[in-house]
Short mmCIF file of C-alpha atoms in Angstrom, two decimals:
data_model
loop_
_atom_site.label_atom_id
_atom_site.label_comp_id
_atom_site.label_asym_id
_atom_site.label_seq_id
_atom_site.Cartn_x
_atom_site.Cartn_y
_atom_site.Cartn_z
CA MET A 979 18.18 13.91 -33.03
CA ASP A 980 14.49 14.68 -32.63
CA TYR A 981 14.16 14.01 -28.90
CA ASP A 982 10.59 15.31 -28.70
CA LYS A 983 9.46 12.69 -31.23
CA HIS A 984 10.47 9.91 -28.85
CA PHE A 985 8.81 11.54 -25.86
CA ASP A 986 5.58 12.08 -27.84
CA ALA A 987 5.61 8.52 -29.17
CA ALA A 988 5.94 7.10 -25.67
CA ILE A 989 2.94 9.08 -24.41
CA ASP A 990 0.91 8.39 -27.57
CA SER A 991 1.40 4.64 -27.08
CA LEU A 992 -0.05 4.88 -23.56
CA LYS A 993 -3.04 6.84 -24.83
CA ALA A 994 -3.65 4.35 -27.63
CA GLU A 995 -3.79 1.50 -25.11
CA GLY A 996 -6.10 3.45 -22.81
CA ARG A 997 -3.43 3.45 -20.09
CA TYR A 998 -2.58 7.16 -20.00
CA ARG A 999 -3.11 8.40 -16.47
CA VAL A 1000 -4.71 11.71 -15.60
CA PHE A 1001 -4.21 13.22 -12.16
CA ILE A 1002 -7.48 14.42 -10.64
CA ASP A 1003 -7.08 17.76 -8.90
CA ILE A 1004 -8.86 17.44 -5.56
CA GLU A 1005 -8.79 19.22 -2.24
CA ARG A 1006 -9.89 17.25 0.79
CA GLN A 1007 -12.09 19.09 3.27
CA ARG A 1008 -10.90 18.86 6.85
CA GLY A 1009 -13.49 17.28 9.08
CA ALA A 1010 -15.71 16.26 6.14
CA TYR A 1011 -13.87 13.18 4.83
CA PRO A 1012 -14.66 11.45 2.42
CA ARG A 1013 -15.86 14.69 0.84
CA ALA A 1014 -13.45 16.68 -1.32
CA VAL A 1015 -13.49 19.56 -3.79
CA HIS A 1016 -12.73 18.63 -7.39
CA HIS A 1017 -11.03 21.40 -9.36
CA ALA A 1018 -12.23 20.19 -12.75
CA SER A 1019 -11.00 22.98 -15.05
CA GLU A 1020 -11.15 26.74 -15.46
CA THR A 1021 -14.38 26.41 -17.45
CA GLN A 1022 -16.02 23.69 -15.35
CA GLY A 1023 -15.04 25.20 -12.03
CA LYS A 1024 -15.20 23.36 -8.70
CA ARG A 1025 -17.59 20.70 -7.45
CA SER A 1026 -17.99 18.46 -4.43
CA VAL A 1027 -17.08 14.76 -4.82
CA THR A 1028 -16.88 11.67 -2.64
CA VAL A 1029 -13.44 10.06 -2.49
CA TRP A 1030 -13.50 6.26 -2.89
CA CYS A 1031 -9.85 5.46 -3.61
CA SER A 1032 -7.83 6.93 -0.76
CA ASN A 1033 -5.31 4.79 1.13
CA ASP A 1034 -6.07 6.83 4.24
CA TYR A 1035 -8.13 3.79 5.16
CA LEU A 1036 -9.24 4.89 8.62
CA GLY A 1037 -9.50 8.62 7.97
CA MET A 1038 -6.68 9.26 10.47
CA GLY A 1039 -5.30 11.99 8.21
CA GLN A 1040 -8.39 13.97 9.25
CA SER A 1041 -8.37 12.93 12.90
CA ALA A 1042 -7.97 15.62 15.54
CA VAL A 1043 -5.64 13.21 17.36
CA VAL A 1044 -3.21 13.52 14.45
CA THR A 1045 -3.70 17.12 13.35
CA GLU A 1046 -3.46 18.52 16.89
CA ALA A 1047 -0.16 16.68 17.41
CA MET A 1048 1.15 18.15 14.16
CA HIS A 1049 0.06 21.67 15.11
CA ALA A 1050 1.80 21.30 18.47
CA ALA A 1051 4.99 20.04 16.81
CA ILE A 1052 5.23 22.89 14.32
CA GLU A 1053 4.79 25.38 17.14
CA HIS A 1054 7.44 23.57 19.18
CA VAL A 1055 10.20 22.84 16.64
CA GLY A 1056 9.25 24.41 13.29
CA ALA A 1057 8.81 22.76 9.91
CA GLY A 1058 11.79 20.83 8.57
CA SER A 1059 14.10 18.22 10.07
CA GLY A 1060 17.29 20.05 9.14
CA GLY A 1061 19.07 17.32 7.24
CA THR A 1062 19.86 13.64 7.05
CA ARG A 1063 19.66 11.48 10.16
CA ASN A 1064 23.45 11.22 10.26
CA ILE A 1065 24.02 14.98 10.27
CA SER A 1066 21.21 16.93 11.88
CA GLY A 1067 17.92 15.25 11.03
CA THR A 1068 17.40 13.01 14.05
CA THR A 1069 14.91 14.64 16.39
CA HIS A 1070 13.39 13.31 19.58
CA TYR A 1071 10.16 12.74 17.63
CA HIS A 1072 12.03 10.31 15.35
CA VAL A 1073 13.47 8.45 18.34
CA GLU A 1074 10.08 8.18 20.05
CA LEU A 1075 8.33 6.93 16.92
CA GLU A 1076 10.96 4.26 16.27
CA ARG A 1077 10.50 3.04 19.85
CA GLU A 1078 6.72 2.88 19.38
CA LEU A 1079 7.06 0.95 16.10
CA ALA A 1080 9.52 -1.53 17.58
CA ASP A 1081 7.10 -2.09 20.46
CA LEU A 1082 4.16 -2.39 18.05
CA HIS A 1083 5.79 -5.27 16.21
CA GLY A 1084 7.52 -6.88 19.18
CA LYS A 1085 10.99 -6.20 17.78
CA GLU A 1086 14.17 -4.81 19.30
CA ALA A 1087 14.42 -1.80 16.97
CA ALA A 1088 12.82 0.11 14.12
CA LEU A 1089 14.07 2.52 11.47
CA LEU A 1090 12.18 5.34 9.74
CA PHE A 1091 12.37 6.14 6.03
CA THR A 1092 10.79 8.85 3.91
CA SER A 1093 8.34 6.40 2.31
CA GLY A 1094 7.35 2.76 2.17
CA TYR A 1095 8.88 2.53 -1.30
CA VAL A 1096 12.23 3.71 0.00
CA SER A 1097 12.13 1.40 3.01
CA ASN A 1098 11.60 -1.66 0.79
CA ASP A 1099 14.10 -0.59 -1.85
CA ALA A 1100 16.82 0.43 0.60
CA THR A 1101 16.45 -2.52 2.95
CA LEU A 1102 16.27 -5.31 0.38
CA SER A 1103 19.15 -3.96 -1.68
CA THR A 1104 21.26 -3.53 1.45
CA LEU A 1105 20.54 -7.04 2.71
CA SER A 1106 21.73 -8.38 -0.64
CA ALA A 1107 25.03 -6.55 -0.23
CA ILE A 1108 25.55 -7.65 3.38
CA LEU A 1109 24.69 -11.32 2.78
CA PRO A 1110 27.05 -12.58 0.04
CA GLY A 1111 25.46 -15.22 -2.18
CA VAL A 1112 21.99 -14.71 -0.72
CA ILE A 1113 19.08 -16.13 -2.70
CA ILE A 1114 15.86 -14.11 -2.45
CA TYR A 1115 12.55 -15.88 -3.04
CA SER A 1116 9.96 -13.31 -4.05
CA ASP A 1117 6.21 -13.69 -4.48
CA GLU A 1118 5.31 -12.89 -8.09
CA LEU A 1119 2.85 -10.18 -6.98
CA ASN A 1120 5.21 -8.33 -4.67
CA HIS A 1121 5.17 -4.55 -4.89
CA ALA A 1122 7.38 -2.73 -7.38
CA SER A 1123 9.48 -1.32 -4.53
CA MET A 1124 10.37 -4.83 -3.37
CA ILE A 1125 11.17 -5.94 -6.90
CA GLU A 1126 13.36 -2.88 -7.45
CA GLY A 1127 15.22 -3.39 -4.17
CA ILE A 1128 15.98 -7.00 -5.02
CA LYS A 1129 17.09 -6.03 -8.51
CA ARG A 1130 19.37 -3.24 -7.30
CA GLY A 1131 20.97 -5.55 -4.75
CA ARG A 1132 21.88 -7.97 -7.56
CA ALA A 1133 21.03 -10.99 -5.46
CA VAL A 1134 20.01 -14.26 -7.07
CA LYS A 1135 16.23 -14.06 -7.33
CA ARG A 1136 13.64 -16.81 -7.55
CA VAL A 1137 10.04 -15.83 -8.20
CA PHE A 1138 7.40 -18.16 -6.80
CA ARG A 1139 3.78 -18.29 -7.92
CA HIS A 1140 1.52 -16.07 -5.87
CA ASN A 1141 0.88 -17.53 -2.41
CA ASP A 1142 1.93 -20.96 -3.71
CA LEU A 1143 3.79 -22.69 -0.88
CA ALA A 1144 4.42 -25.86 -2.88
CA HIS A 1145 6.09 -23.92 -5.68
CA LEU A 1146 8.19 -21.98 -3.19
CA GLU A 1147 9.42 -25.18 -1.54
CA GLU A 1148 10.18 -26.68 -4.94
CA LEU A 1149 12.38 -23.69 -5.78
CA ILE A 1150 14.17 -23.79 -2.43
CA GLN A 1151 14.92 -27.49 -2.81
CA GLN A 1152 16.65 -26.85 -6.12
CA ASP A 1153 19.17 -24.49 -4.52
CA ASP A 1154 22.27 -25.03 -2.39
CA PRO A 1155 21.03 -25.90 1.12
CA ASP A 1156 23.95 -23.97 2.62
CA ALA A 1157 23.30 -20.73 0.70
CA PRO A 1158 21.83 -17.82 2.71
CA LYS A 1159 18.16 -17.38 1.88
CA LEU A 1160 15.46 -14.74 2.30
CA ILE A 1161 11.74 -15.10 1.54
CA ALA A 1162 10.03 -11.80 0.68
CA PHE A 1163 6.25 -11.43 0.65
CA GLU A 1164 3.37 -9.14 1.56
CA SER A 1165 0.47 -9.72 3.92
CA VAL A 1166 -2.39 -7.94 2.13
CA TYR A 1167 -1.96 -7.74 -1.64
CA SER A 1168 -3.69 -4.50 -2.45
CA MET A 1169 -4.85 -5.11 -6.02
CA ASP A 1170 -6.71 -8.39 -5.42
CA GLY A 1171 -7.24 -7.88 -1.71
CA ASP A 1172 -6.07 -11.40 -0.83
CA ILE A 1173 -3.87 -12.34 2.13
CA ALA A 1174 -0.69 -14.41 2.23
CA PRO A 1175 -0.46 -17.72 4.15
CA LEU A 1176 1.94 -16.29 6.70
CA ALA A 1177 2.18 -19.34 8.94
CA GLY A 1178 3.01 -21.58 6.00
CA LEU A 1179 5.66 -19.17 4.76
CA CYS A 1180 7.23 -19.10 8.23
CA ASP A 1181 7.17 -22.90 8.34
CA LEU A 1182 9.17 -23.11 5.11
CA ALA A 1183 11.60 -20.41 6.25
CA GLU A 1184 12.29 -22.28 9.47
CA LYS A 1185 12.58 -25.62 7.67
CA TYR A 1186 15.20 -24.32 5.24
CA GLY A 1187 16.96 -21.72 7.39
CA ALA A 1188 15.71 -18.63 5.55
CA LEU A 1189 15.11 -15.11 6.79
CA THR A 1190 11.58 -13.72 6.36
CA TYR A 1191 10.78 -10.25 5.04
CA LEU A 1192 7.15 -9.13 5.32
CA ASP A 1193 5.62 -6.04 3.75
CA GLU A 1194 2.61 -5.05 5.90
CA VAL A 1195 1.92 -1.65 4.34
CA HIS A 1196 -1.76 -2.38 3.61
CA ALA A 1197 -2.26 -4.03 7.00
CA VAL A 1198 -0.56 -1.96 9.73
CA GLY A 1199 -3.17 -0.10 11.73
CA MET A 1200 -5.84 -2.32 10.17
CA TYR A 1201 -5.42 -5.82 11.62
CA GLY A 1202 -4.52 -7.33 14.96
CA PRO A 1203 -5.47 -6.30 18.52
CA ARG A 1204 -3.09 -3.31 18.44
CA GLY A 1205 -3.06 -2.73 14.69
CA ALA A 1206 0.33 -4.35 14.11
CA GLY A 1207 -0.95 -6.13 11.00
CA VAL A 1208 -1.91 -9.56 9.74
CA ALA A 1209 1.15 -11.16 11.37
CA GLU A 1210 -0.16 -10.00 14.75
CA ARG A 1211 -3.69 -11.15 13.91
CA ASP A 1212 -2.43 -14.58 12.86
CA GLY A 1213 -0.07 -14.97 15.83
CA VAL A 1214 3.13 -15.22 13.76
CA MET A 1215 4.70 -11.82 14.31
CA HIS A 1216 7.50 -13.29 16.43
CA ARG A 1217 8.40 -15.63 13.55
CA ILE A 1218 9.00 -12.80 11.06
CA ASP A 1219 12.56 -11.45 10.94
CA ILE A 1220 11.89 -8.11 9.22
CA ILE A 1221 8.54 -6.32 9.10
CA GLU A 1222 8.16 -3.33 6.78
CA GLY A 1223 5.30 -0.89 7.07
CA THR A 1224 4.03 2.54 6.15
CA LEU A 1225 2.77 5.58 8.00
CA ALA A 1226 0.98 6.92 4.91
CA LYS A 1227 -2.03 4.61 4.73
CA ALA A 1228 -3.98 3.56 7.82
CA TYR A 1229 -1.92 5.93 9.99
CA GLY A 1230 -2.84 8.81 7.70
CA VAL A 1231 0.46 10.70 7.47
CA MET A 1232 3.69 9.89 5.56
CA GLY A 1233 6.78 7.72 5.80
CA GLY A 1234 7.91 4.10 5.87
CA TYR A 1235 9.80 1.91 8.33
CA ILE A 1236 11.24 -1.48 9.13
CA ALA A 1237 11.14 -3.29 12.47
CA ALA A 1238 13.61 -6.08 13.21
CA SER A 1239 16.44 -7.11 15.49
CA ALA A 1240 18.78 -4.35 16.65
CA ARG A 1241 21.57 -5.99 14.64
CA ILE A 1242 19.64 -5.93 11.34
CA VAL A 1243 18.39 -2.38 11.87
CA ASP A 1244 21.90 -1.20 12.68
CA CYS A 1245 23.25 -2.72 9.46
CA VAL A 1246 20.55 -1.09 7.31
CA ARG A 1247 21.03 2.23 9.11
CA SER A 1248 24.77 2.07 8.52
CA PHE A 1249 24.91 0.84 4.93
CA ALA A 1250 21.71 1.79 3.03
CA PRO A 1251 22.31 4.79 0.71
CA GLY A 1252 18.55 5.40 0.54
CA PHE A 1253 18.62 6.06 4.27
CA ILE A 1254 22.04 7.66 4.72
CA PHE A 1255 21.70 10.31 2.01
CA SER A 1256 18.01 11.25 2.40
CA THR A 1257 16.80 14.22 4.40
CA SER A 1258 14.74 12.79 7.22
CA LEU A 1259 11.00 13.19 7.62
CA SER A 1260 9.82 16.51 8.98
CA PRO A 1261 9.29 16.25 12.76
CA VAL A 1262 5.80 17.63 12.14
CA LEU A 1263 4.94 14.54 10.09
CA VAL A 1264 6.65 12.27 12.61
CA ALA A 1265 4.63 13.82 15.46
CA GLY A 1266 1.40 13.14 13.58
CA ALA A 1267 2.39 9.56 12.84
CA LEU A 1268 3.45 9.02 16.45
CA ALA A 1269 0.05 10.19 17.70
CA SER A 1270 -1.72 7.97 15.15
CA VAL A 1271 0.28 4.84 16.04
CA ARG A 1272 -0.30 5.38 19.75
CA HIS A 1273 -4.02 5.95 19.23
CA LEU A 1274 -4.56 2.86 17.08
CA LYS A 1275 -2.65 0.69 19.53
CA GLU A 1276 -5.44 1.41 22.01
CA SER A 1277 -8.51 1.99 19.84
CA THR A 1278 -10.12 -0.76 17.76
CA ALA A 1279 -13.23 1.25 16.88
CA GLU A 1280 -11.89 2.64 13.61
CA ARG A 1281 -10.71 -0.67 12.15
CA ASP A 1282 -13.78 -2.57 13.37
CA LEU A 1283 -16.06 -0.12 11.61
CA LEU A 1284 -13.96 -0.15 8.45
CA HIS A 1285 -14.08 -3.93 8.13
CA ALA A 1286 -17.85 -3.85 8.66
CA LYS A 1287 -18.22 -1.22 5.90
CA ALA A 1288 -16.06 -3.22 3.49
CA ALA A 1289 -18.04 -6.41 4.09
CA LYS A 1290 -21.31 -4.56 3.60
CA LEU A 1291 -20.18 -2.94 0.35
CA LYS A 1292 -19.02 -6.28 -1.06
CA GLN A 1293 -22.38 -7.85 -0.31
CA MET A 1294 -24.26 -4.93 -1.87
CA LEU A 1295 -22.16 -5.28 -5.04
CA ARG A 1296 -22.86 -9.02 -5.20
CA ASP A 1297 -26.58 -8.38 -4.72
CA ALA A 1298 -26.45 -5.95 -7.68
CA ASP A 1299 -24.67 -8.61 -9.80
CA LEU A 1300 -21.57 -6.43 -10.09
CA PRO A 1301 -18.23 -8.27 -10.41
CA VAL A 1302 -16.55 -7.70 -7.07
CA MET A 1303 -13.46 -9.90 -7.13
CA GLU A 1304 -13.96 -12.93 -4.91
CA SER A 1305 -10.23 -13.11 -4.15
CA SER A 1306 -10.66 -10.14 -1.86
CA VAL A 1307 -10.77 -11.30 1.75
CA SER A 1308 -9.45 -8.02 3.15
CA HIS A 1309 -10.75 -4.47 3.39
CA MET A 1310 -10.04 -3.92 -0.34
CA VAL A 1311 -13.04 -3.88 -2.69
CA PRO A 1312 -11.82 -4.48 -6.27
CA VAL A 1313 -14.44 -4.54 -9.05
CA LEU A 1314 -13.36 -6.18 -12.30
CA VAL A 1315 -13.83 -4.33 -15.60
CA GLY A 1316 -11.38 -6.23 -17.80
CA ASP A 1317 -10.65 -3.54 -20.39
CA PRO A 1318 -8.51 -0.38 -19.99
CA VAL A 1319 -10.69 1.85 -22.16
CA GLN A 1320 -13.89 0.82 -20.41
CA CYS A 1321 -12.19 1.13 -17.04
CA LYS A 1322 -11.26 4.74 -17.77
CA ALA A 1323 -14.76 5.40 -19.16
CA VAL A 1324 -16.43 4.16 -15.98
CA ALA A 1325 -14.09 6.22 -13.78
CA ASP A 1326 -14.79 9.35 -15.84
CA GLU A 1327 -18.55 8.81 -15.77
CA LEU A 1328 -18.54 8.23 -12.03
CA LEU A 1329 -16.58 11.45 -11.50
CA PHE A 1330 -18.37 13.80 -13.87
CA GLU A 1331 -21.91 12.39 -13.67
CA TYR A 1332 -22.13 11.14 -10.10
CA GLY A 1333 -19.47 13.03 -8.14
CA ILE A 1334 -17.69 9.76 -7.23
CA TYR A 1335 -13.89 9.78 -7.42
CA VAL A 1336 -12.07 6.50 -8.08
CA GLN A 1337 -9.00 5.89 -10.22
CA PRO A 1338 -8.87 3.14 -12.88
CA ILE A 1339 -6.27 0.45 -12.17
CA ASN A 1340 -4.59 -0.66 -15.39
CA TYR A 1341 -1.43 -2.42 -16.61
CA PRO A 1342 1.33 -2.55 -15.38
CA THR A 1343 -0.20 -2.29 -11.90
CA VAL A 1344 -2.38 -5.29 -12.80
CA PRO A 1345 -2.11 -7.74 -15.73
CA ARG A 1346 -3.76 -6.85 -19.02
CA GLY A 1347 -7.34 -8.08 -19.12
CA LEU A 1348 -7.73 -7.66 -15.36
CA GLU A 1349 -8.25 -3.89 -15.30
CA ARG A 1350 -10.41 -2.84 -12.39
CA LEU A 1351 -11.73 -0.16 -10.10
CA ARG A 1352 -10.53 -0.52 -6.50
CA PHE A 1353 -12.73 0.99 -3.84
CA THR A 1354 -11.50 1.67 -0.32
CA PRO A 1355 -14.40 2.33 2.05
CA SER A 1356 -13.58 4.05 5.32
CA PRO A 1357 -15.38 4.33 8.66
CA THR A 1358 -16.72 7.69 7.48
CA HIS A 1359 -18.44 6.39 4.33
CA SER A 1360 -22.08 6.33 5.37
CA ASP A 1361 -24.52 3.60 4.33
CA GLU A 1362 -26.13 6.22 2.10
CA LYS A 1363 -22.80 6.70 0.32
CA LEU A 1364 -22.47 2.94 -0.14
CA ALA A 1365 -25.91 2.83 -1.76
CA GLU A 1366 -25.08 5.81 -4.00
CA LEU A 1367 -21.93 4.09 -5.21
CA VAL A 1368 -23.63 0.79 -6.01
CA GLY A 1369 -26.45 2.57 -7.84
CA ALA A 1370 -24.00 4.62 -9.92
CA LEU A 1371 -21.93 1.54 -10.80
CA ASP A 1372 -25.05 -0.34 -11.83
CA ALA A 1373 -26.03 2.52 -14.16
CA CYS A 1374 -22.53 2.66 -15.68
CA TRP A 1375 -22.46 -1.10 -16.25
CA ARG A 1376 -25.82 -0.88 -18.03
CA ARG A 1377 -24.93 2.07 -20.23
CA LEU A 1378 -21.48 0.79 -21.21
CA LYS A 1379 -22.68 -2.84 -21.50
CA ILE A 1380 -19.87 -4.18 -19.30
CA ARG A 1381 -19.80 -7.86 -18.36
CA ARG A 1382 -21.54 -8.63 -15.10
CA ALA A 1383 -20.55 -11.10 -12.42
CA ALA A 1384 -20.53 -14.72 -13.59
#
């Protein structure tokens, strides 16, 4: 069999659709974020660019609060964790961070994972195994990690229209009222930048006796008085059974976690293969995340400035008649292009002509016809950088004759 033919055909089909992804080789400059060095090629050499698509929303990955804690940890305990949590990979840093996360979300316990993807996948699949006959109601725009966890758990799944409470209730009413139920949803949906009706979802869960599972990965550190997320901001955190979050976005480091009752956390810890058989996070990373969580519990300056920057950029885009997506009510700034080839062309022109780095967002991350550029301003993006971005986008839209805002 000609195996290579099949591999080549798969890649060629992506290229033909304009969906083939190219990794941009960059090197962030400590203390100069959002500046980075772009290693273009051997012939083109290196050049300075401005990063506009990082999930390090608050720049905490560059913060001395975080980096000094990591330096201290590596001097104190070395690099790696030494193994899985069950064997030798539980360090005091892990224990302290889990206590901080439980406190952050007002829960009895928390559990660390190597990534947000793993925490969703492992937890949802494990809950399906522990709760026989459970029916999981999943928002249609939930992250791939949630979808995969539900699929692997082989639970009965019902998909409700995005943020549509009436459709969710209709689905619940069609099922056995005595069956165990779980409603899974996100707070901030990162591609459109919209926010779930958390109170309404909790109302339905309480009405029909369902557990609630909330993915706050794009909200922890960013919303609420202590940065616990949208559930804290909206005053419903105590009504959520399981909160999942990440340490790799607003907290600027790496890792994922859940926070819930001690009973639920103990079950996931004891039964989830994705937790049991994974080497734990390096204590150096955990120390950095611990410092970041503690800092953002006390400091609101970073998130206040970020939200101001995002609002200002959206208004500047509207004033330039550029199609910022009106669904975005969060810190996300998605700009609609609507074609994968044009989306890639704009991203390339921004990078090579203007020194602006943003990745095109294409299918399957978003539906076909809704391809976009997603910008993530940070507190360190100056007003001058905002103006440079809008001017460059305006020039690209003119040259490529892309549809403007309606």
